[in-house]
Tab-separated table of C-alpha atoms in Angstrom:
chain	number	residue	atom	x	y	z
M	1	MET	CA	-92.530	123.442	147.299
M	2	SER	CA	-89.079	122.211	146.276
M	3	GLU	CA	-87.558	122.894	142.857
M	4	ALA	CA	-88.096	119.255	141.918
M	5	GLU	CA	-91.800	119.347	142.753
M	6	ALA	CA	-92.429	122.674	141.010
M	7	VAL	CA	-94.505	122.652	137.842
M	8	ARG	CA	-93.284	125.169	135.295
M	9	VAL	CA	-94.489	125.886	131.774
M	10	ILE	CA	-92.108	127.503	129.302
M	11	GLY	CA	-94.480	129.407	127.060
M	12	LEU	CA	-96.111	132.577	125.881
M	13	TRP	CA	-99.512	133.977	126.910
M	14	ALA	CA	-100.689	134.297	123.285
M	15	SER	CA	-99.958	130.750	122.089
M	16	PRO	CA	-102.969	128.403	121.821
M	17	PHE	CA	-100.581	125.494	122.351
M	18	VAL	CA	-99.520	126.998	125.682
M	19	ILE	CA	-103.051	128.057	126.651
M	20	ARG	CA	-104.340	124.453	126.453
M	21	VAL	CA	-101.589	123.325	128.842
M	22	LEU	CA	-102.430	126.075	131.347
M	23	ILE	CA	-106.151	125.240	131.237
M	24	ALA	CA	-105.355	121.541	131.698
M	25	LEU	CA	-103.274	122.331	134.797
M	26	LYS	CA	-106.021	124.600	136.186
M	27	LEU	CA	-108.656	121.895	135.643
M	28	LYS	CA	-106.505	119.447	137.621
M	29	GLY	CA	-105.939	122.042	140.344
M	30	VAL	CA	-102.168	122.045	139.798
M	31	LYS	CA	-100.264	125.219	140.729
M	32	TYR	CA	-97.807	126.260	138.041
M	33	GLU	CA	-95.425	129.011	137.075
M	34	LEU	CA	-95.529	130.331	133.504
M	35	VAL	CA	-91.979	131.118	132.389
M	36	GLU	CA	-92.566	133.559	129.531
M	37	GLU	CA	-90.394	133.475	126.428
M	38	VAL	CA	-89.598	136.707	124.590
M	39	VAL	CA	-90.945	136.697	121.015
M	40	GLY	CA	-88.179	136.219	118.452
M	41	LYS	CA	-85.682	134.967	121.033
M	42	LYS	CA	-85.258	131.517	122.441
M	43	SER	CA	-84.142	131.290	126.050
M	44	GLU	CA	-81.340	129.060	127.247
M	45	LEU	CA	-83.928	127.186	129.317
M	46	LEU	CA	-86.060	126.499	126.207
M	47	LEU	CA	-83.085	125.384	124.084
M	48	ARG	CA	-81.925	123.068	126.858
M	49	SER	CA	-85.423	121.718	127.566
M	50	ASN	CA	-86.529	121.110	123.962
M	51	PRO	CA	-83.292	120.802	121.965
M	52	VAL	CA	-84.983	118.894	119.126
M	53	HIS	CA	-87.830	121.265	118.159
M	54	LYS	CA	-86.835	124.362	120.208
M	55	LYS	CA	-90.551	125.155	120.530
M	56	ILE	CA	-92.972	126.139	123.253
M	57	PRO	CA	-94.720	124.850	125.260
M	58	VAL	CA	-92.487	122.744	127.458
M	59	LEU	CA	-93.755	121.414	130.779
M	60	LEU	CA	-91.100	121.013	133.462
M	61	HIS	CA	-92.094	118.505	136.145
M	62	HIS	CA	-89.699	116.916	138.647
M	63	GLY	CA	-87.053	118.809	136.667
M	64	LYS	CA	-87.822	116.769	133.524
M	65	PRO	CA	-89.065	118.396	130.301
M	66	ILE	CA	-92.103	117.247	128.315
M	67	SER	CA	-92.688	118.800	124.866
M	68	GLU	CA	-95.487	118.966	122.274
M	69	SER	CA	-98.779	120.285	123.611
M	70	LEU	CA	-100.980	117.256	122.821
M	71	ILE	CA	-98.446	115.014	124.556
M	72	ILE	CA	-98.229	117.386	127.530
M	73	VAL	CA	-102.026	117.430	127.970
M	74	GLN	CA	-102.105	113.618	127.992
M	75	TYR	CA	-99.207	113.595	130.468
M	76	ILE	CA	-101.097	115.975	132.779
M	77	ASP	CA	-104.206	113.778	132.464
M	78	GLU	CA	-102.220	110.663	133.405
M	79	VAL	CA	-100.087	112.129	136.236
M	80	TRP	CA	-102.914	113.946	138.013
M	81	SER	CA	-105.469	111.247	137.221
M	82	SER	CA	-107.047	111.262	140.663
M	83	ASP	CA	-107.190	115.056	141.052
M	84	ALA	CA	-110.004	115.630	138.558
M	85	PRO	CA	-112.042	113.634	136.015
M	86	ALA	CA	-110.024	112.397	133.034
M	87	PHE	CA	-109.828	114.559	129.902
M	88	LEU	CA	-109.858	111.470	127.717
M	89	HIS	CA	-112.965	109.297	127.946
M	90	ALA	CA	-112.700	105.810	129.455
M	91	ASP	CA	-114.055	104.167	126.285
M	92	PRO	CA	-111.257	103.460	123.734
M	93	TYR	CA	-113.423	104.294	120.705
M	94	THR	CA	-114.484	107.661	122.166
M	95	ARG	CA	-110.822	108.364	122.997
M	96	ALA	CA	-109.853	107.595	119.393
M	97	VAL	CA	-112.549	109.975	118.111
M	98	GLN	CA	-111.364	112.744	120.471
M	99	ARG	CA	-107.743	112.241	119.409
M	100	PHE	CA	-108.735	112.256	115.731
M	101	TRP	CA	-110.536	115.616	115.906
M	102	ALA	CA	-107.862	117.137	118.146
M	103	GLN	CA	-105.172	116.329	115.572
M	104	TYR	CA	-107.480	117.604	112.820
M	105	VAL	CA	-107.982	120.959	114.581
M	106	ASP	CA	-104.234	121.530	114.925
M	107	ASP	CA	-103.531	120.415	111.338
M	108	LYS	CA	-106.203	122.593	109.729
M	109	ILE	CA	-106.956	125.619	111.901
M	110	ALA	CA	-103.503	126.667	113.143
M	111	PRO	CA	-101.845	126.869	109.660
M	112	ALA	CA	-104.909	128.638	108.164
M	113	PHE	CA	-104.739	131.261	110.934
M	114	LEU	CA	-101.077	131.979	110.113
M	115	VAL	CA	-102.070	132.694	106.499
M	116	LEU	CA	-105.012	134.874	107.580
M	117	ARG	CA	-102.688	136.792	109.941
M	118	GLY	CA	-100.285	137.412	107.048
M	119	LEU	CA	-97.451	135.502	108.756
M	120	THR	CA	-97.099	132.751	106.143
M	121	ASN	CA	-97.709	132.891	102.417
M	122	GLY	CA	-100.927	131.501	101.041
M	123	ASP	CA	-104.295	132.433	99.607
M	124	LYS	CA	-106.447	134.040	102.318
M	125	ASP	CA	-109.744	132.955	100.736
M	126	GLU	CA	-108.498	129.381	100.575
M	127	ALA	CA	-107.397	129.570	104.208
M	128	ALA	CA	-110.834	130.924	105.226
M	129	ALA	CA	-112.501	128.126	103.245
M	130	GLN	CA	-110.336	125.589	105.085
M	131	VAL	CA	-111.509	127.008	108.421
M	132	SER	CA	-115.153	126.845	107.224
M	133	THR	CA	-114.786	123.189	106.253
M	134	ALA	CA	-113.216	122.484	109.636
M	135	LEU	CA	-116.076	124.242	111.438
M	136	GLU	CA	-118.662	122.251	109.464
M	137	HIS	CA	-116.966	119.002	110.495
M	138	LEU	CA	-116.642	120.151	114.105
M	139	GLU	CA	-120.292	121.299	114.302
M	140	GLU	CA	-121.284	117.777	113.283
M	141	ALA	CA	-118.695	116.194	115.594
M	142	PHE	CA	-120.021	118.260	118.521
M	143	VAL	CA	-123.529	116.838	118.139
M	144	LYS	CA	-122.146	113.282	118.094
M	145	CYS	CA	-119.582	113.711	120.896
M	146	SER	CA	-121.528	115.870	123.355
M	147	GLN	CA	-124.761	113.862	123.106
M	148	GLY	CA	-126.828	116.839	124.195
M	149	LYS	CA	-124.419	117.896	126.928
M	150	HIS	CA	-122.310	121.044	127.221
M	151	TYR	CA	-118.903	119.940	125.962
M	152	PHE	CA	-117.261	117.616	123.450
M	153	GLY	CA	-116.249	115.709	126.571
M	154	GLY	CA	-119.874	115.502	127.809
M	155	ASP	CA	-120.661	117.167	131.142
M	156	ARG	CA	-117.187	118.666	131.446
M	157	ILE	CA	-114.235	119.951	129.460
M	158	GLY	CA	-112.409	117.039	127.839
M	159	PHE	CA	-109.407	116.520	125.569
M	160	LEU	CA	-111.001	117.865	122.381
M	161	ASP	CA	-112.504	120.850	124.236
M	162	LEU	CA	-109.019	121.772	125.452
M	163	VAL	CA	-107.430	121.454	122.026
M	164	PHE	CA	-110.104	123.212	119.970
M	165	GLY	CA	-111.001	125.654	122.730
M	166	SER	CA	-107.438	126.924	123.041
M	167	HIS	CA	-107.760	128.410	119.519
M	168	LEU	CA	-110.922	130.391	120.357
M	169	GLY	CA	-109.167	133.612	121.361
M	170	TRP	CA	-107.484	133.673	117.966
M	171	PHE	CA	-110.812	133.143	116.121
M	172	ARG	CA	-111.990	136.611	117.153
M	173	ALA	CA	-108.570	138.188	116.573
M	174	VAL	CA	-108.136	136.596	113.129
M	175	GLU	CA	-111.637	137.780	112.149
M	176	LYS	CA	-110.657	141.331	113.099
M	177	ILE	CA	-107.269	141.181	111.342
M	178	SER	CA	-108.530	139.579	108.121
M	179	GLY	CA	-111.969	141.204	107.980
M	180	ILE	CA	-113.436	137.752	107.298
M	181	LYS	CA	-116.166	136.396	109.576
M	182	LEU	CA	-115.303	132.821	110.495
M	183	LEU	CA	-117.404	131.637	113.446
M	184	GLU	CA	-120.907	132.546	112.215
M	185	GLU	CA	-123.632	131.787	114.727
M	186	GLU	CA	-126.258	130.992	112.079
M	187	LYS	CA	-124.015	128.445	110.376
M	188	TYR	CA	-122.503	126.888	113.481
M	189	PRO	CA	-124.995	127.321	116.333
M	190	GLU	CA	-123.685	124.426	118.429
M	191	ILE	CA	-120.037	125.482	118.176
M	192	THR	CA	-120.871	129.131	118.864
M	193	ALA	CA	-122.777	128.243	122.035
M	194	TRP	CA	-120.011	125.851	123.080
M	195	ALA	CA	-117.368	128.550	122.473
M	196	ASP	CA	-119.206	130.942	124.806
M	197	ARG	CA	-119.503	128.293	127.510
M	198	PHE	CA	-115.825	127.315	127.139
M	199	CYS	CA	-114.454	130.866	127.257
M	200	THR	CA	-116.412	131.781	130.399
M	201	HIS	CA	-115.477	128.566	132.264
M	202	HIS	CA	-113.641	129.329	135.539
M	203	ALA	CA	-110.532	127.421	134.414
M	204	VAL	CA	-110.434	129.232	131.070
M	205	LYS	CA	-111.443	132.863	131.467
M	206	ASP	CA	-108.228	134.033	133.143
M	207	VAL	CA	-105.888	132.524	130.552
M	208	MET	CA	-107.897	133.164	127.367
M	209	PRO	CA	-106.404	136.367	125.931
M	210	GLU	CA	-108.518	139.375	124.964
M	211	THR	CA	-109.112	139.894	121.260
M	212	ASP	CA	-107.498	143.353	121.117
M	213	LYS	CA	-104.355	142.166	122.873
M	214	LEU	CA	-104.013	139.347	120.337
M	215	VAL	CA	-104.578	141.732	117.420
M	216	GLU	CA	-101.826	143.996	118.748
M	217	PHE	CA	-99.544	140.995	119.308
M	218	SER	CA	-100.186	139.783	115.765
M	219	THR	CA	-99.518	143.192	114.228
M	220	ASN	CA	-96.172	143.361	116.013
M	221	SER	CA	-95.306	139.792	114.901
M	222	ALA	CA	-96.224	140.632	111.279
M	223	LEU	CA	-94.028	143.749	111.363
M	224	LYS	CA	-91.109	141.694	112.653
M	225	ALA	CA	-91.700	138.954	110.079
M	226	LYS	CA	-91.961	141.366	107.147
M	227	PRO	CA	-89.756	144.448	107.582
M	228	THR	CA	-90.789	147.236	105.232
M	229	THR	CA	-88.306	148.466	102.642
M	230	ASN	CA	-88.910	152.138	103.464
L	1	MET	CA	-116.975	85.381	113.895
L	2	SER	CA	-119.815	87.763	113.105
L	3	GLU	CA	-119.437	90.791	110.838
L	4	ALA	CA	-119.629	93.061	113.894
L	5	GLU	CA	-116.808	91.262	115.681
L	6	ALA	CA	-114.562	91.092	112.608
L	7	VAL	CA	-111.418	93.197	112.613
L	8	ARG	CA	-110.605	94.612	109.205
L	9	VAL	CA	-107.830	96.950	108.099
L	10	ILE	CA	-108.299	99.038	104.968
L	11	GLY	CA	-104.747	99.426	103.740
L	12	LEU	CA	-101.917	98.557	101.400
L	13	TRP	CA	-99.065	96.085	102.017
L	14	ALA	CA	-96.383	98.695	101.218
L	15	SER	CA	-97.510	101.472	103.578
L	16	PRO	CA	-95.506	101.869	106.813
L	17	PHE	CA	-98.615	103.374	108.399
L	18	VAL	CA	-100.536	100.196	107.609
L	19	ILE	CA	-97.655	97.884	108.537
L	20	ARG	CA	-97.520	99.237	112.111
L	21	VAL	CA	-101.228	98.510	112.558
L	22	LEU	CA	-100.824	94.936	111.298
L	23	ILE	CA	-97.846	94.312	113.609
L	24	ALA	CA	-99.795	95.766	116.549
L	25	LEU	CA	-102.701	93.377	115.856
L	26	LYS	CA	-100.319	90.414	115.528
L	27	LEU	CA	-98.630	91.289	118.833
L	28	LYS	CA	-102.027	91.302	120.539
L	29	GLY	CA	-102.957	88.022	118.858
L	30	VAL	CA	-105.935	89.570	117.034
L	31	LYS	CA	-107.043	87.951	113.776
L	32	TYR	CA	-107.636	90.509	111.047
L	33	GLU	CA	-108.450	90.799	107.390
L	34	LEU	CA	-106.402	93.234	105.278
L	35	VAL	CA	-108.712	94.865	102.724
L	36	GLU	CA	-106.250	96.062	100.075
L	37	GLU	CA	-106.743	99.370	98.317
L	38	VAL	CA	-105.697	99.751	94.683
L	39	VAL	CA	-102.981	102.424	94.246
L	40	GLY	CA	-104.343	105.612	92.703
L	41	LYS	CA	-107.960	104.686	93.420
L	42	LYS	CA	-109.938	105.124	96.589
L	43	SER	CA	-112.526	102.451	97.326
L	44	GLU	CA	-116.088	103.224	98.331
L	45	LEU	CA	-115.338	101.536	101.660
L	46	LEU	CA	-112.373	103.868	102.288
L	47	LEU	CA	-114.289	107.027	101.321
L	48	ARG	CA	-117.173	106.004	103.574
L	49	SER	CA	-114.892	104.985	106.473
L	50	ASN	CA	-112.550	108.008	106.450
L	51	PRO	CA	-114.512	110.782	104.709
L	52	VAL	CA	-112.368	113.536	106.256
L	53	HIS	CA	-108.857	112.494	105.199
L	54	LYS	CA	-109.695	109.681	102.704
L	55	LYS	CA	-106.448	107.996	103.766
L	56	ILE	CA	-105.293	104.534	104.767
L	57	PRO	CA	-105.058	102.876	107.203
L	58	VAL	CA	-108.537	102.586	108.652
L	59	LEU	CA	-109.301	99.967	111.299
L	60	LEU	CA	-112.862	98.626	111.251
L	61	HIS	CA	-113.923	97.157	114.596
L	62	HIS	CA	-117.503	96.409	115.621
L	63	GLY	CA	-118.341	98.040	112.268
L	64	LYS	CA	-116.901	101.371	113.450
L	65	PRO	CA	-113.958	103.056	111.678
L	66	ILE	CA	-110.832	104.370	113.419
L	67	SER	CA	-108.376	106.453	111.359
L	68	GLU	CA	-104.804	107.765	111.703
L	69	SER	CA	-102.204	105.102	112.404
L	70	LEU	CA	-100.868	106.460	115.727
L	71	ILE	CA	-104.431	106.700	117.021
L	72	ILE	CA	-105.237	103.184	115.759
L	73	VAL	CA	-102.187	101.692	117.507
L	74	GLN	CA	-103.226	103.327	120.803
L	75	TYR	CA	-106.792	102.060	120.266
L	76	ILE	CA	-105.502	98.509	119.733
L	77	ASP	CA	-103.365	98.832	122.868
L	78	GLU	CA	-106.363	99.963	124.922
L	79	VAL	CA	-108.987	97.538	123.559
L	80	TRP	CA	-106.845	94.410	123.751
L	81	SER	CA	-105.112	95.516	126.935
L	82	SER	CA	-105.276	92.131	128.618
L	83	ASP	CA	-104.215	90.093	125.562
L	84	ALA	CA	-100.565	91.142	125.589
L	85	PRO	CA	-98.306	93.596	127.460
L	86	ALA	CA	-99.061	97.273	126.772
L	87	PHE	CA	-97.222	99.033	123.942
L	88	LEU	CA	-97.146	102.244	125.963
L	89	HIS	CA	-95.225	102.102	129.245
L	90	ALA	CA	-97.126	102.418	132.533
L	91	ASP	CA	-95.074	105.450	133.602
L	92	PRO	CA	-96.522	108.736	132.237
L	93	TYR	CA	-93.110	110.322	131.599
L	94	THR	CA	-91.875	107.300	129.626
L	95	ARG	CA	-95.156	107.352	127.658
L	96	ALA	CA	-94.613	111.031	126.854
L	97	VAL	CA	-91.068	110.296	125.638
L	98	GLN	CA	-92.311	107.413	123.442
L	99	ARG	CA	-95.070	109.600	121.978
L	100	PHE	CA	-92.610	112.430	121.343
L	101	TRP	CA	-90.191	110.293	119.320
L	102	ALA	CA	-93.000	108.500	117.498
L	103	GLN	CA	-94.384	111.818	116.261
L	104	TYR	CA	-90.851	112.930	115.393
L	105	VAL	CA	-90.224	109.825	113.262
L	106	ASP	CA	-93.396	110.370	111.238
L	107	ASP	CA	-92.742	114.111	110.844
L	108	LYS	CA	-89.129	113.756	109.700
L	109	ILE	CA	-88.574	110.369	108.083
L	110	ALA	CA	-91.748	109.852	106.024
L	111	PRO	CA	-91.577	113.209	104.132
L	112	ALA	CA	-87.800	112.828	103.539
L	113	PHE	CA	-88.391	109.368	102.020
L	114	LEU	CA	-90.947	110.818	99.572
L	115	VAL	CA	-88.311	113.290	98.364
L	116	LEU	CA	-85.649	110.561	98.110
L	117	ARG	CA	-88.097	108.387	96.126
L	118	GLY	CA	-88.710	111.284	93.729
L	119	LEU	CA	-92.406	111.476	94.581
L	120	THR	CA	-92.366	115.006	96.026
L	121	ASN	CA	-90.177	117.946	95.108
L	122	GLY	CA	-87.230	118.784	97.306
L	123	ASP	CA	-83.459	118.619	97.576
L	124	LYS	CA	-82.351	114.995	97.938
L	125	ASP	CA	-79.172	115.863	99.839
L	126	GLU	CA	-81.198	117.918	102.299
L	127	ALA	CA	-83.670	115.052	102.709
L	128	ALA	CA	-80.799	112.609	103.346
L	129	ALA	CA	-79.318	115.040	105.889
L	130	GLN	CA	-82.710	115.208	107.630
L	131	VAL	CA	-82.770	111.403	107.898
L	132	SER	CA	-79.190	111.435	109.281
L	133	THR	CA	-80.129	113.969	111.961
L	134	ALA	CA	-83.154	111.846	112.857
L	135	LEU	CA	-81.005	108.715	113.128
L	136	GLU	CA	-78.515	110.515	115.388
L	137	HIS	CA	-81.356	111.549	117.701
L	138	LEU	CA	-82.874	108.074	117.623
L	139	GLU	CA	-79.532	106.336	118.290
L	140	GLU	CA	-79.258	108.452	121.442
L	141	ALA	CA	-82.922	107.925	122.329
L	142	PHE	CA	-82.493	104.163	121.987
L	143	VAL	CA	-79.752	104.090	124.620
L	144	LYS	CA	-81.938	106.079	127.034
L	145	CYS	CA	-85.228	104.257	126.345
L	146	SER	CA	-84.030	100.648	126.074
L	147	GLN	CA	-81.733	100.793	129.127
L	148	GLY	CA	-79.599	97.964	127.812
L	149	LYS	CA	-82.551	95.869	126.642
L	150	HIS	CA	-83.563	94.864	123.116
L	151	TYR	CA	-86.213	97.404	122.207
L	152	PHE	CA	-87.188	101.042	122.734
L	153	GLY	CA	-89.978	99.492	124.812
L	154	GLY	CA	-87.496	97.504	126.928
L	155	ASP	CA	-87.800	93.693	126.805
L	156	ARG	CA	-90.450	93.804	124.111
L	157	ILE	CA	-91.738	95.776	121.150
L	158	GLY	CA	-93.428	98.963	122.359
L	159	PHE	CA	-95.126	102.001	120.832
L	160	LEU	CA	-91.980	103.662	119.470
L	161	ASP	CA	-90.649	100.342	118.129
L	162	LEU	CA	-93.891	99.913	116.169
L	163	VAL	CA	-93.832	103.429	114.749
L	164	PHE	CA	-90.139	103.634	113.834
L	165	GLY	CA	-89.879	99.950	112.934
L	166	SER	CA	-92.679	100.169	110.380
L	167	HIS	CA	-90.437	102.435	108.247
L	168	LEU	CA	-87.528	99.931	108.185
L	169	GLY	CA	-88.536	98.177	104.964
L	170	TRP	CA	-88.450	101.518	103.194
L	171	PHE	CA	-84.972	102.370	104.579
L	172	ARG	CA	-83.398	99.631	102.436
L	173	ALA	CA	-85.612	100.432	99.445
L	174	VAL	CA	-84.932	104.168	99.605
L	175	GLU	CA	-81.174	103.478	99.849
L	176	LYS	CA	-81.414	101.393	96.659
L	177	ILE	CA	-83.558	103.949	94.807
L	178	SER	CA	-81.534	107.022	95.807
L	179	GLY	CA	-78.083	105.432	95.888
L	180	ILE	CA	-77.530	107.087	99.275
L	181	LYS	CA	-76.601	104.945	102.270
L	182	LEU	CA	-78.760	105.986	105.205
L	183	LEU	CA	-78.623	103.379	107.978
L	184	GLU	CA	-74.832	103.001	108.403
L	185	GLU	CA	-73.848	100.403	110.952
L	186	GLU	CA	-70.675	102.242	112.013
L	187	LYS	CA	-72.575	105.461	112.710
L	188	TYR	CA	-75.683	103.944	114.273
L	189	PRO	CA	-74.667	100.608	115.822
L	190	GLU	CA	-77.556	100.475	118.317
L	191	ILE	CA	-80.238	101.286	115.742
L	192	THR	CA	-78.769	98.860	113.189
L	193	ALA	CA	-78.803	95.999	115.692
L	194	TRP	CA	-82.308	96.953	116.833
L	195	ALA	CA	-83.503	97.060	113.198
L	196	ASP	CA	-82.275	93.489	112.641
L	197	ARG	CA	-83.994	92.275	115.804
L	198	PHE	CA	-87.220	94.082	114.913
L	199	CYS	CA	-87.421	92.837	111.326
L	200	THR	CA	-86.849	89.190	112.308
L	201	HIS	CA	-89.409	89.268	115.167
L	202	HIS	CA	-92.177	86.681	114.657
L	203	ALA	CA	-94.890	89.380	114.596
L	204	VAL	CA	-92.982	91.464	112.043
L	205	LYS	CA	-91.248	89.248	109.500
L	206	ASP	CA	-94.373	88.225	107.576
L	207	VAL	CA	-95.668	91.788	107.105
L	208	MET	CA	-92.367	93.622	106.519
L	209	PRO	CA	-92.094	93.892	102.727
L	210	GLU	CA	-89.006	92.782	100.802
L	211	THR	CA	-86.716	95.539	99.559
L	212	ASP	CA	-87.019	94.605	95.867
L	213	LYS	CA	-90.821	94.545	96.000
L	214	LEU	CA	-90.802	98.035	97.523
L	215	VAL	CA	-88.358	99.322	94.906
L	216	GLU	CA	-90.629	97.994	92.149
L	217	PHE	CA	-93.687	99.492	93.862
L	218	SER	CA	-91.928	102.860	94.176
L	219	THR	CA	-90.843	102.873	90.526
L	220	ASN	CA	-94.433	102.240	89.432
L	221	SER	CA	-95.702	105.006	91.775
L	222	ALA	CA	-93.107	107.468	90.411
L	223	LEU	CA	-94.122	106.664	86.833
L	224	LYS	CA	-97.774	107.299	87.687
L	225	ALA	CA	-96.942	110.514	89.558
L	226	LYS	CA	-94.761	111.922	86.755
L	227	PRO	CA	-96.020	110.870	83.317
L	228	THR	CA	-93.352	111.381	80.676
L	229	THR	CA	-94.034	113.758	77.788
L	230	ASN	CA	-92.819	111.275	75.154
């Protein structure tokens, strides 16, 4: 494969925003190379590829960079449209609903996790309550979207599955770090069952990080973010 | 037209997020009714239609609500796909670029304007600098996207034109309120010329609010947000 044809992802194994891109590529059967960033540094390649936000993930395809994970996933869906069923439903209203909840997940869950990991300031109980509210909404959304099937996308992993599912590794890690149970089976039976199905899916299981590795990663990040005065 | 077929927008004339939806409907030739919210109150219809965010705009179509302006504009593009040329380009990479800058505009310009209007706390010089940086990026993006044509979308108004263009009324108003010149013709000649073309377009001119009306609206909002202690 030539340089131009190569598909590369500038990212980090622990980032949910990177994980969703990798799963999307696997679902489409696209071979890729993960170019790992070093935490706390930004590579020349990253700065050149995403000069505006300087953030991972960046997808490099035909030598051109695409940034922002939700945009990348849609790009993958559109470019490799004939290689696997579409992530976004054919019906415009269903697409709008999927996009709505995907944006909601990233707006509510990701910032709450940073508070619960001790990486940004904020009240941990409030952050946990925000996650609970999100899970209540998503439990209800699952019933409506899946219509008795296995995924938000119906019979197969769709756009919202990718976006929400990419945070699942961090659910277990954040529970361990904060000592607060978030994904309770009794409260959210549909989401819990869906989470198990998602994490054991053949396109997911190899890229979804283990809980203990994420806990260790988070502890190291917290130490770097808050140096002790001793 | 039956109730089910009616297209209604729950919104407010002054909101850029509403304005982009109205322009999108006009471009597709779709008749709509604007159901105006009263500032500071939230109608029963709004609370019922967008119970999660309780925010305008909401598009009601076939009796079903669609929320979040960027999602609504894509919905309009997909539903009325044969009524007018697509807002989003056919090429996936160009679509990704349009989506990237659209998200950037809403992330950078809208919050900076709230600071410059005195509605949220923050340093006004920093907010003005943030708008300048955004305009520099967008001036450069215009040259790349338009390829010598009139709009970011090429020959006609596209997705990024709608998103960025919907903020143009507030540019003039915010300049008047803050006393800081933002859209300087000498610095941003391409964007200034584009802004004139956009605001005088037949689908735009009737919904783009006048500067003085926006200034008055903003003054009233600031008074409500910060009651004096006298």
